[in-house]
Amino acid sequence: MTFDEIVQGMEARFSWLPAWSISLTLFAIAFVLALTIHRIAYEIMTRIVASWDLFWRSLVSRTFGPARFAVITLALSFAASIAPLSQTQATLIRHVLLICFVALVAWLAKTALHIWTTVYLRRFKLDADDNLLARKHVTQTRILRRIAEIIVVVVAVAAMLMTFDGVRQYGVSLLASAGAAGLVVGLALQPVLKNVFAGIQLAVTQPIRIDDAVLIEGEWGNVEEITSTYVVIRLWDWRRLILPLSYFMEKPFQNWTRDDAALIGTVMIYLDYATPIEAVRRKVEEIASASRLWDRRVVNVQVTDFKQATMEVRILISAGTSPRVFDLRCEMREQIVAFLQREYPHALPRIRAEQLHPARGGTAAVTAVQ
């Protein structure tokens, strides 16, 4: 007995029921069977990949929703082919199922993008000391993935709209009338579109990357997140600074980790002219050598300027990252001041005054006020 003969026999047996009730029953049975089949298949696949690599376990987990939607769509399509539907009802059901199929393809595309980027980024570790290459690839991948997801959604919506005969038939004639509306919409969406194109440019040129240390709007922090429209800066005190993507294409800012995470820190100290600079230089080198923060690359002491009462001494010292540079500068200040207070108290800035003593024939006496 063929499948068509079975269907005809079932129709003859239940001919006394209304057509709509038979159709609803068939769709309900198809829906329940689809859920049951998907659940059984998912449990089997989960057990199979339980001992496999993390990628396969993630693949099965991530495709749970799209796979269930696909099974339901196929089951409803089969039910629609055997249900006693009128021509209008059959056309409507097929149209709905076609839209579901387009949505399924878009969902699968977004899921595939997520899985691919996750697998690709597994090779890079942001918590490494030298993470320049990792930050470069993570930034590019995340920005391009978000842009690709937007394109997938736009194409899916356009494909759904094209399933309507009115849109296909009158699409050309609507272009002329839509021209003015398109200009208005384009002007209204100018900030959004500007940020989208700025995101593409940022992904290619990379003036900033994930976890870059930046000085922007007078605030220091790290790039925490880059979306398709804005950037989140995690400031040093855990506040968040939100800026549009276009900001980084139009305004200047400081990127302290653009090519290398290492930085040179500056410590300025003002000392009396009687200070022995060579002793200060030896102490600075000693402090740097004993510090775990110093990267053994740069340490230097120079007298950079003379003021009216003091001389300006600049200490240069390097470290592997900007937080280490900041901590090393603080450590250098604390220890060099303690050293001067202990060994050379006269090296601290003093104010000199000259006083005349008429009783002594106008001789001058010089006093120093600490």
mmCIF file of C-alpha atoms in Angstrom:
data_model
loop_
_atom_site.group_PDB
_atom_site.id
_atom_site.type_symbol
_atom_site.label_atom_id
_atom_site.label_comp_id
_atom_site.label_asym_id
_atom_site.label_seq_id
_atom_site.Cartn_x
_atom_site.Cartn_y
_atom_site.Cartn_z
ATOM 1 C CA MET A 1 0.000 0.000 0.000
ATOM 2 C CA THR A 2 1.414 3.325 -1.057
ATOM 3 C CA PHE A 3 1.533 6.484 1.022
ATOM 4 C CA ASP A 4 -1.173 8.137 -1.127
ATOM 5 C CA GLU A 5 -3.505 5.184 -0.548
ATOM 6 C CA ILE A 6 -2.931 5.417 3.218
ATOM 7 C CA VAL A 7 -3.774 9.128 3.165
ATOM 8 C CA GLN A 8 -6.908 8.549 1.110
ATOM 9 C CA GLY A 9 -8.000 5.803 3.516
ATOM 10 C CA MET A 10 -7.540 8.094 6.498
ATOM 11 C CA GLU A 11 -9.544 10.821 4.771
ATOM 12 C CA ALA A 12 -12.386 8.407 4.067
ATOM 13 C CA ARG A 13 -12.394 7.138 7.653
ATOM 14 C CA PHE A 14 -12.509 10.629 9.197
ATOM 15 C CA SER A 15 -14.613 12.294 6.516
ATOM 16 C CA TRP A 16 -17.325 13.072 9.080
ATOM 17 C CA LEU A 17 -14.966 15.511 10.899
ATOM 18 C CA PRO A 18 -14.659 19.155 9.780
ATOM 19 C CA ALA A 19 -11.648 19.821 7.595
ATOM 20 C CA TRP A 20 -10.286 22.490 9.937
ATOM 21 C CA SER A 21 -10.274 20.123 12.934
ATOM 22 C CA ILE A 22 -8.396 17.459 10.940
ATOM 23 C CA SER A 23 -5.849 20.065 9.858
ATOM 24 C CA LEU A 24 -5.335 21.353 13.394
ATOM 25 C CA THR A 25 -4.958 17.808 14.677
ATOM 26 C CA LEU A 26 -2.368 16.986 12.038
ATOM 27 C CA PHE A 27 -0.381 20.138 12.784
ATOM 28 C CA ALA A 28 -0.518 19.459 16.538
ATOM 29 C CA ILE A 29 0.647 15.857 16.041
ATOM 30 C CA ALA A 30 3.447 17.028 13.732
ATOM 31 C CA PHE A 31 4.539 19.658 16.271
ATOM 32 C CA VAL A 32 4.635 17.192 19.167
ATOM 33 C CA LEU A 33 6.422 14.556 17.089
ATOM 34 C CA ALA A 34 9.000 17.142 15.984
ATOM 35 C CA LEU A 35 9.739 18.127 19.579
ATOM 36 C CA THR A 36 10.006 14.483 20.620
ATOM 37 C CA ILE A 37 12.290 13.504 17.741
ATOM 38 C CA HIS A 38 14.511 16.524 18.330
ATOM 39 C CA ARG A 39 14.772 15.840 22.057
ATOM 40 C CA ILE A 40 15.739 12.203 21.469
ATOM 41 C CA ALA A 41 18.275 13.153 18.781
ATOM 42 C CA TYR A 42 19.738 15.887 20.997
ATOM 43 C CA GLU A 43 20.169 13.511 23.934
ATOM 44 C CA ILE A 44 21.889 10.973 21.679
ATOM 45 C CA MET A 45 24.234 13.583 20.209
ATOM 46 C CA THR A 46 25.024 14.982 23.667
ATOM 47 C CA ARG A 47 26.071 11.554 24.901
ATOM 48 C CA ILE A 48 28.123 10.880 21.775
ATOM 49 C CA VAL A 49 30.165 14.110 22.048
ATOM 50 C CA ALA A 50 30.429 14.044 25.871
ATOM 51 C CA SER A 51 33.992 12.739 25.681
ATOM 52 C CA TRP A 52 34.965 14.724 22.581
ATOM 53 C CA ASP A 53 36.702 18.069 22.252
ATOM 54 C CA LEU A 54 35.142 21.251 23.658
ATOM 55 C CA PHE A 55 34.414 22.442 20.122
ATOM 56 C CA TRP A 56 32.046 19.557 19.392
ATOM 57 C CA ARG A 57 30.284 19.894 22.731
ATOM 58 C CA SER A 58 29.819 23.602 22.088
ATOM 59 C CA LEU A 59 28.631 22.891 18.551
ATOM 60 C CA VAL A 60 25.878 20.572 19.759
ATOM 61 C CA SER A 61 24.880 22.984 22.508
ATOM 62 C CA ARG A 62 24.823 26.028 20.237
ATOM 63 C CA THR A 63 22.804 24.328 17.494
ATOM 64 C CA PHE A 64 20.041 23.197 19.883
ATOM 65 C CA GLY A 65 17.692 26.050 18.979
ATOM 66 C CA PRO A 66 18.255 26.113 15.196
ATOM 67 C CA ALA A 67 18.013 22.298 14.979
ATOM 68 C CA ARG A 68 14.716 22.248 16.881
ATOM 69 C CA PHE A 69 13.333 25.030 14.693
ATOM 70 C CA ALA A 70 14.412 23.134 11.556
ATOM 71 C CA VAL A 71 12.736 19.877 12.687
ATOM 72 C CA ILE A 72 9.511 21.710 13.550
ATOM 73 C CA THR A 73 9.497 23.478 10.178
ATOM 74 C CA LEU A 74 9.984 20.224 8.296
ATOM 75 C CA ALA A 75 7.278 18.472 10.326
ATOM 76 C CA LEU A 76 4.774 21.274 9.728
ATOM 77 C CA SER A 77 5.634 21.273 6.015
ATOM 78 C CA PHE A 78 4.875 17.541 5.859
ATOM 79 C CA ALA A 79 1.610 18.074 7.777
ATOM 80 C CA ALA A 80 0.610 20.856 5.394
ATOM 81 C CA SER A 81 1.107 18.525 2.412
ATOM 82 C CA ILE A 82 -1.399 15.946 3.722
ATOM 83 C CA ALA A 83 -3.860 18.200 5.595
ATOM 84 C CA PRO A 84 -7.243 18.877 3.917
ATOM 85 C CA LEU A 85 -6.624 22.569 3.338
ATOM 86 C CA SER A 86 -8.314 24.918 0.941
ATOM 87 C CA GLN A 87 -6.274 26.662 -1.714
ATOM 88 C CA THR A 88 -6.137 29.887 0.301
ATOM 89 C CA GLN A 89 -5.170 28.076 3.497
ATOM 90 C CA ALA A 90 -2.496 26.023 1.762
ATOM 91 C CA THR A 91 -0.994 29.161 0.180
ATOM 92 C CA LEU A 92 -0.945 30.956 3.532
ATOM 93 C CA ILE A 93 0.672 27.997 5.318
ATOM 94 C CA ARG A 94 3.341 27.611 2.628
ATOM 95 C CA HIS A 95 4.085 31.329 2.817
ATOM 96 C CA VAL A 96 4.505 31.189 6.584
ATOM 97 C CA LEU A 97 6.738 28.130 6.284
ATOM 98 C CA LEU A 98 8.848 29.874 3.641
ATOM 99 C CA ILE A 99 9.376 32.812 5.990
ATOM 100 C CA CYS A 100 10.307 30.342 8.726
ATOM 101 C CA PHE A 101 12.820 28.737 6.375
ATOM 102 C CA VAL A 102 14.445 32.127 5.659
ATOM 103 C CA ALA A 103 14.589 32.845 9.395
ATOM 104 C CA LEU A 104 16.136 29.407 9.943
ATOM 105 C CA VAL A 105 18.875 30.076 7.394
ATOM 106 C CA ALA A 106 19.659 33.432 9.044
ATOM 107 C CA TRP A 107 19.729 31.794 12.477
ATOM 108 C CA LEU A 108 22.075 29.091 11.231
ATOM 109 C CA ALA A 109 24.325 31.723 9.647
ATOM 110 C CA LYS A 110 24.575 33.684 12.928
ATOM 111 C CA THR A 111 25.232 30.478 14.863
ATOM 112 C CA ALA A 112 27.939 29.462 12.393
ATOM 113 C CA LEU A 113 29.541 32.909 12.739
ATOM 114 C CA HIS A 114 29.570 32.605 16.514
ATOM 115 C CA ILE A 115 31.047 29.095 16.460
ATOM 116 C CA TRP A 116 33.707 30.034 13.915
ATOM 117 C CA THR A 117 34.814 33.155 15.809
ATOM 118 C CA THR A 118 34.865 31.241 19.104
ATOM 119 C CA VAL A 119 37.066 28.508 17.630
ATOM 120 C CA TYR A 120 39.305 31.070 15.926
ATOM 121 C CA LEU A 121 39.799 33.148 19.090
ATOM 122 C CA ARG A 122 40.669 30.099 21.197
ATOM 123 C CA ARG A 123 44.226 30.424 19.892
ATOM 124 C CA PHE A 124 44.717 33.844 21.491
ATOM 125 C CA LYS A 125 44.998 34.657 25.200
ATOM 126 C CA LEU A 126 44.286 38.187 26.395
ATOM 127 C CA ASP A 127 45.689 37.465 29.851
ATOM 128 C CA ALA A 128 49.226 36.937 28.515
ATOM 129 C CA ASP A 129 51.924 39.515 29.296
ATOM 130 C CA ASP A 130 52.606 40.215 25.618
ATOM 131 C CA ASN A 131 49.065 40.136 24.232
ATOM 132 C CA LEU A 132 49.424 42.582 21.330
ATOM 133 C CA LEU A 133 48.698 39.931 18.670
ATOM 134 C CA ALA A 134 45.781 38.555 20.691
ATOM 135 C CA ARG A 135 44.214 41.999 21.120
ATOM 136 C CA LYS A 136 44.578 42.664 17.401
ATOM 137 C CA HIS A 137 42.768 39.496 16.334
ATOM 138 C CA VAL A 138 40.109 39.682 19.048
ATOM 139 C CA THR A 139 39.228 43.256 18.100
ATOM 140 C CA GLN A 140 39.033 42.576 14.382
ATOM 141 C CA THR A 141 37.056 39.371 14.816
ATOM 142 C CA ARG A 142 34.472 40.801 17.196
ATOM 143 C CA ILE A 143 33.834 43.933 15.156
ATOM 144 C CA LEU A 144 33.588 42.065 11.852
ATOM 145 C CA ARG A 145 31.326 39.430 13.432
ATOM 146 C CA ARG A 146 28.884 42.079 14.638
ATOM 147 C CA ILE A 147 28.881 43.743 11.232
ATOM 148 C CA ALA A 148 28.318 40.356 9.553
ATOM 149 C CA GLU A 149 25.418 39.647 11.928
ATOM 150 C CA ILE A 150 23.817 42.969 10.980
ATOM 151 C CA ILE A 151 24.215 42.104 7.287
ATOM 152 C CA VAL A 152 22.669 38.658 7.863
ATOM 153 C CA VAL A 153 19.653 40.202 9.609
ATOM 154 C CA VAL A 154 19.191 42.833 6.882
ATOM 155 C CA VAL A 155 19.419 40.232 4.098
ATOM 156 C CA ALA A 156 17.014 37.910 5.944
ATOM 157 C CA VAL A 157 14.433 40.681 6.408
ATOM 158 C CA ALA A 158 14.795 41.676 2.759
ATOM 159 C CA ALA A 159 14.315 38.047 1.675
ATOM 160 C CA MET A 160 11.202 37.754 3.838
ATOM 161 C CA LEU A 161 9.753 40.896 2.306
ATOM 162 C CA MET A 162 10.493 39.593 -1.177
ATOM 163 C CA THR A 163 8.261 36.588 -0.525
ATOM 164 C CA PHE A 164 5.240 38.900 -0.793
ATOM 165 C CA ASP A 165 4.005 39.251 -4.350
ATOM 166 C CA GLY A 166 3.214 42.929 -3.918
ATOM 167 C CA VAL A 167 6.790 43.745 -3.057
ATOM 168 C CA ARG A 168 8.162 41.786 -6.022
ATOM 169 C CA GLN A 169 5.644 43.045 -8.519
ATOM 170 C CA TYR A 170 5.717 46.701 -7.598
ATOM 171 C CA GLY A 171 9.267 46.911 -6.350
ATOM 172 C CA VAL A 172 10.524 48.841 -9.370
ATOM 173 C CA SER A 173 7.702 51.339 -9.256
ATOM 174 C CA LEU A 174 8.193 51.809 -5.539
ATOM 175 C CA LEU A 175 11.841 52.768 -6.005
ATOM 176 C CA ALA A 176 10.966 56.182 -7.404
ATOM 177 C CA SER A 177 8.582 57.049 -4.597
ATOM 178 C CA ALA A 178 10.948 55.563 -2.056
ATOM 179 C CA GLY A 179 13.786 57.802 -3.186
ATOM 180 C CA ALA A 180 12.675 60.818 -1.187
ATOM 181 C CA ALA A 181 11.789 58.630 1.767
ATOM 182 C CA GLY A 182 15.197 56.993 1.507
ATOM 183 C CA LEU A 183 16.892 60.390 1.756
ATOM 184 C CA VAL A 184 14.873 61.251 4.834
ATOM 185 C CA VAL A 185 15.626 57.899 6.447
ATOM 186 C CA GLY A 186 19.287 58.217 5.492
ATOM 187 C CA LEU A 187 19.530 61.614 7.179
ATOM 188 C CA ALA A 188 17.750 60.287 10.248
ATOM 189 C CA LEU A 189 20.070 57.280 10.443
ATOM 190 C CA GLN A 190 23.209 59.268 9.705
ATOM 191 C CA PRO A 191 24.711 58.827 13.217
ATOM 192 C CA VAL A 192 24.026 55.077 13.130
ATOM 193 C CA LEU A 193 25.427 54.639 9.623
ATOM 194 C CA LYS A 194 28.454 56.753 10.501
ATOM 195 C CA ASN A 195 29.218 54.478 13.433
ATOM 196 C CA VAL A 196 28.744 51.348 11.314
ATOM 197 C CA PHE A 197 31.227 52.558 8.704
ATOM 198 C CA ALA A 198 33.528 53.749 11.479
ATOM 199 C CA GLY A 199 33.387 50.207 12.873
ATOM 200 C CA ILE A 200 34.541 48.782 9.532
ATOM 201 C CA GLN A 201 37.345 51.333 9.345
ATOM 202 C CA LEU A 202 38.315 50.651 12.958
ATOM 203 C CA ALA A 203 38.467 46.894 12.327
ATOM 204 C CA VAL A 204 40.817 47.447 9.383
ATOM 205 C CA THR A 205 43.083 50.233 10.727
ATOM 206 C CA GLN A 206 42.794 49.339 14.452
ATOM 207 C CA PRO A 207 43.595 52.609 16.229
ATOM 208 C CA ILE A 208 42.303 50.825 19.338
ATOM 209 C CA ARG A 209 42.010 47.173 20.331
ATOM 210 C CA ILE A 210 40.411 45.211 23.119
ATOM 211 C CA ASP A 211 42.281 45.803 26.418
ATOM 212 C CA ASP A 212 44.285 48.749 25.038
ATOM 213 C CA ALA A 213 45.323 51.313 27.654
ATOM 214 C CA VAL A 214 44.055 54.719 26.513
ATOM 215 C CA LEU A 215 43.997 58.282 27.808
ATOM 216 C CA ILE A 216 40.830 59.911 26.537
ATOM 217 C CA GLU A 217 38.735 62.872 27.670
ATOM 218 C CA GLY A 218 41.228 63.336 30.497
ATOM 219 C CA GLU A 219 40.503 59.826 31.825
ATOM 220 C CA TRP A 220 42.768 56.772 31.842
ATOM 221 C CA GLY A 221 41.402 53.262 31.332
ATOM 222 C CA ASN A 222 41.311 50.115 29.208
ATOM 223 C CA VAL A 223 39.139 49.269 26.217
ATOM 224 C CA GLU A 224 36.671 46.752 27.633
ATOM 225 C CA GLU A 225 34.216 46.247 24.752
ATOM 226 C CA ILE A 226 33.850 47.319 21.129
ATOM 227 C CA THR A 227 30.365 46.944 19.661
ATOM 228 C CA SER A 228 29.075 47.850 16.213
ATOM 229 C CA THR A 229 28.144 51.366 17.365
ATOM 230 C CA TYR A 230 30.031 52.278 20.567
ATOM 231 C CA VAL A 231 33.119 51.550 22.671
ATOM 232 C CA VAL A 232 33.175 50.876 26.420
ATOM 233 C CA ILE A 233 36.228 52.170 28.311
ATOM 234 C CA ARG A 234 36.796 50.688 31.771
ATOM 235 C CA LEU A 235 38.334 53.520 33.785
ATOM 236 C CA TRP A 236 40.933 52.997 36.503
ATOM 237 C CA ASP A 237 38.328 53.485 39.256
ATOM 238 C CA TRP A 238 35.935 50.936 37.632
ATOM 239 C CA ARG A 239 33.656 53.530 36.062
ATOM 240 C CA ARG A 240 32.639 53.022 32.437
ATOM 241 C CA LEU A 241 33.079 55.652 29.722
ATOM 242 C CA ILE A 242 30.851 55.068 26.677
ATOM 243 C CA LEU A 243 31.927 56.651 23.393
ATOM 244 C CA PRO A 244 30.600 56.273 19.813
ATOM 245 C CA LEU A 245 32.856 54.534 17.322
ATOM 246 C CA SER A 246 33.052 57.660 15.203
ATOM 247 C CA TYR A 247 34.802 59.446 18.096
ATOM 248 C CA PHE A 248 37.965 57.403 17.517
ATOM 249 C CA MET A 249 37.990 58.304 13.823
ATOM 250 C CA GLU A 250 37.484 62.031 14.338
ATOM 251 C CA LYS A 251 39.174 63.116 17.591
ATOM 252 C CA PRO A 252 42.681 62.674 18.991
ATOM 253 C CA PHE A 253 43.370 60.387 21.940
ATOM 254 C CA GLN A 254 46.343 58.607 23.483
ATOM 255 C CA ASN A 255 46.832 54.861 23.018
ATOM 256 C CA TRP A 256 49.533 53.629 25.372
ATOM 257 C CA THR A 257 49.612 50.078 23.994
ATOM 258 C CA ARG A 258 49.294 50.676 20.238
ATOM 259 C CA ASP A 259 52.420 48.730 19.226
ATOM 260 C CA ASP A 260 53.911 47.657 22.546
ATOM 261 C CA ALA A 261 52.568 47.369 26.064
ATOM 262 C CA ALA A 262 55.850 48.594 27.628
ATOM 263 C CA LEU A 263 56.000 52.250 28.678
ATOM 264 C CA ILE A 264 58.513 54.678 30.165
ATOM 265 C CA GLY A 265 57.340 56.378 33.327
ATOM 266 C CA THR A 266 58.462 59.831 34.463
ATOM 267 C CA VAL A 267 59.078 60.926 38.050
ATOM 268 C CA MET A 268 59.740 64.637 38.529
ATOM 269 C CA ILE A 269 61.370 65.787 41.762
ATOM 270 C CA TYR A 270 62.569 69.264 42.781
ATOM 271 C CA LEU A 271 65.713 69.371 44.919
ATOM 272 C CA ASP A 272 68.072 71.901 46.436
ATOM 273 C CA TYR A 273 71.180 72.881 44.483
ATOM 274 C CA ALA A 274 73.332 71.222 47.136
ATOM 275 C CA THR A 275 71.941 67.769 46.316
ATOM 276 C CA PRO A 276 74.579 65.249 45.148
ATOM 277 C CA ILE A 277 73.092 64.083 41.844
ATOM 278 C CA GLU A 278 75.452 61.119 41.533
ATOM 279 C CA ALA A 279 74.224 59.717 44.862
ATOM 280 C CA VAL A 280 70.622 60.151 43.716
ATOM 281 C CA ARG A 281 71.450 58.375 40.447
ATOM 282 C CA ARG A 282 72.987 55.400 42.253
ATOM 283 C CA LYS A 283 69.984 55.156 44.593
ATOM 284 C CA VAL A 284 67.532 55.242 41.678
ATOM 285 C CA GLU A 285 69.380 52.387 39.968
ATOM 286 C CA GLU A 286 69.388 50.460 43.234
ATOM 287 C CA ILE A 287 65.611 50.937 43.727
ATOM 288 C CA ALA A 288 64.939 49.890 40.120
ATOM 289 C CA SER A 289 67.098 46.772 40.389
ATOM 290 C CA ALA A 290 65.320 45.662 43.553
ATOM 291 C CA SER A 291 61.832 46.208 42.140
ATOM 292 C CA ARG A 292 59.919 43.333 40.525
ATOM 293 C CA LEU A 293 58.079 45.870 38.359
ATOM 294 C CA TRP A 294 61.103 47.119 36.401
ATOM 295 C CA ASP A 295 61.616 45.455 32.997
ATOM 296 C CA ARG A 296 65.424 46.080 32.940
ATOM 297 C CA ARG A 297 65.221 48.318 29.890
ATOM 298 C CA VAL A 298 65.289 52.013 30.859
ATOM 299 C CA VAL A 299 66.459 53.799 34.017
ATOM 300 C CA ASN A 300 67.920 57.283 33.918
ATOM 301 C CA VAL A 301 68.364 60.390 36.081
ATOM 302 C CA GLN A 302 68.804 63.835 34.531
ATOM 303 C CA VAL A 303 68.735 67.445 35.694
ATOM 304 C CA THR A 304 66.293 68.907 33.209
ATOM 305 C CA ASP A 305 65.830 72.489 34.457
ATOM 306 C CA PHE A 306 66.879 75.115 36.990
ATOM 307 C CA LYS A 307 64.268 77.033 38.937
ATOM 308 C CA GLN A 308 64.825 80.085 41.124
ATOM 309 C CA ALA A 309 65.188 78.042 44.325
ATOM 310 C CA THR A 310 65.397 74.429 43.138
ATOM 311 C CA MET A 311 66.631 72.280 40.322
ATOM 312 C CA GLU A 312 64.330 69.954 38.408
ATOM 313 C CA VAL A 313 65.413 66.306 38.357
ATOM 314 C CA ARG A 314 63.709 63.858 36.015
ATOM 315 C CA ILE A 315 63.783 60.105 36.669
ATOM 316 C CA LEU A 316 62.903 57.816 33.751
ATOM 317 C CA ILE A 317 62.029 54.177 34.390
ATOM 318 C CA SER A 318 60.262 51.565 32.254
ATOM 319 C CA ALA A 319 57.896 48.663 32.896
ATOM 320 C CA GLY A 320 56.060 46.048 30.860
ATOM 321 C CA THR A 321 52.546 47.500 31.112
ATOM 322 C CA SER A 322 50.915 50.807 31.958
ATOM 323 C CA PRO A 323 49.599 49.634 35.388
ATOM 324 C CA ARG A 324 53.105 48.435 36.265
ATOM 325 C CA VAL A 325 54.563 51.791 35.177
ATOM 326 C CA PHE A 326 52.124 53.632 37.431
ATOM 327 C CA ASP A 327 52.936 51.435 40.435
ATOM 328 C CA LEU A 328 56.673 51.681 39.731
ATOM 329 C CA ARG A 329 56.512 55.495 39.612
ATOM 330 C CA CYS A 330 54.742 55.566 42.979
ATOM 331 C CA GLU A 331 57.305 53.151 44.428
ATOM 332 C CA MET A 332 60.166 55.296 43.110
ATOM 333 C CA ARG A 333 58.716 58.488 44.611
ATOM 334 C CA GLU A 334 58.221 56.922 48.033
ATOM 335 C CA GLN A 335 61.675 55.374 48.272
ATOM 336 C CA ILE A 336 63.666 58.272 46.825
ATOM 337 C CA VAL A 337 62.012 60.753 49.199
ATOM 338 C CA ALA A 338 62.661 58.442 52.156
ATOM 339 C CA PHE A 339 66.309 58.154 51.049
ATOM 340 C CA LEU A 340 66.749 61.930 50.844
ATOM 341 C CA GLN A 341 65.079 62.514 54.190
ATOM 342 C CA ARG A 342 67.361 59.942 55.805
ATOM 343 C CA GLU A 343 70.693 60.553 54.071
ATOM 344 C CA TYR A 344 70.560 64.087 52.642
ATOM 345 C CA PRO A 345 67.944 66.164 54.490
ATOM 346 C CA HIS A 346 69.593 69.343 53.211
ATOM 347 C CA ALA A 347 68.729 68.208 49.644
ATOM 348 C CA LEU A 348 65.054 68.906 50.142
ATOM 349 C CA PRO A 349 63.876 72.269 48.768
ATOM 350 C CA ARG A 350 64.723 75.265 50.962
ATOM 351 C CA ILE A 351 63.861 78.930 50.814
ATOM 352 C CA ARG A 352 66.856 81.259 51.358
ATOM 353 C CA ALA A 353 66.529 84.774 52.774
ATOM 354 C CA GLU A 354 69.107 87.551 53.168
ATOM 355 C CA GLN A 355 69.021 89.785 56.249
ATOM 356 C CA LEU A 356 71.163 92.918 56.908
ATOM 357 C CA HIS A 357 72.567 93.659 60.398
ATOM 358 C CA PRO A 358 73.185 97.419 60.728
ATOM 359 C CA ALA A 359 75.025 96.989 64.024
ATOM 360 C CA ARG A 360 77.653 94.909 62.246
ATOM 361 C CA GLY A 361 78.374 97.413 59.528
ATOM 362 C CA GLY A 362 75.701 96.258 57.142
ATOM 363 C CA THR A 363 77.022 92.744 56.626
ATOM 364 C CA ALA A 364 74.559 90.255 55.259
ATOM 365 C CA ALA A 365 73.563 87.070 56.959
ATOM 366 C CA VAL A 366 72.055 84.280 54.932
ATOM 367 C CA THR A 367 69.483 82.077 56.599
ATOM 368 C CA ALA A 368 67.780 79.077 55.179
ATOM 369 C CA VAL A 369 64.240 78.089 56.004
ATOM 370 C CA GLN A 370 63.487 74.427 55.469
#
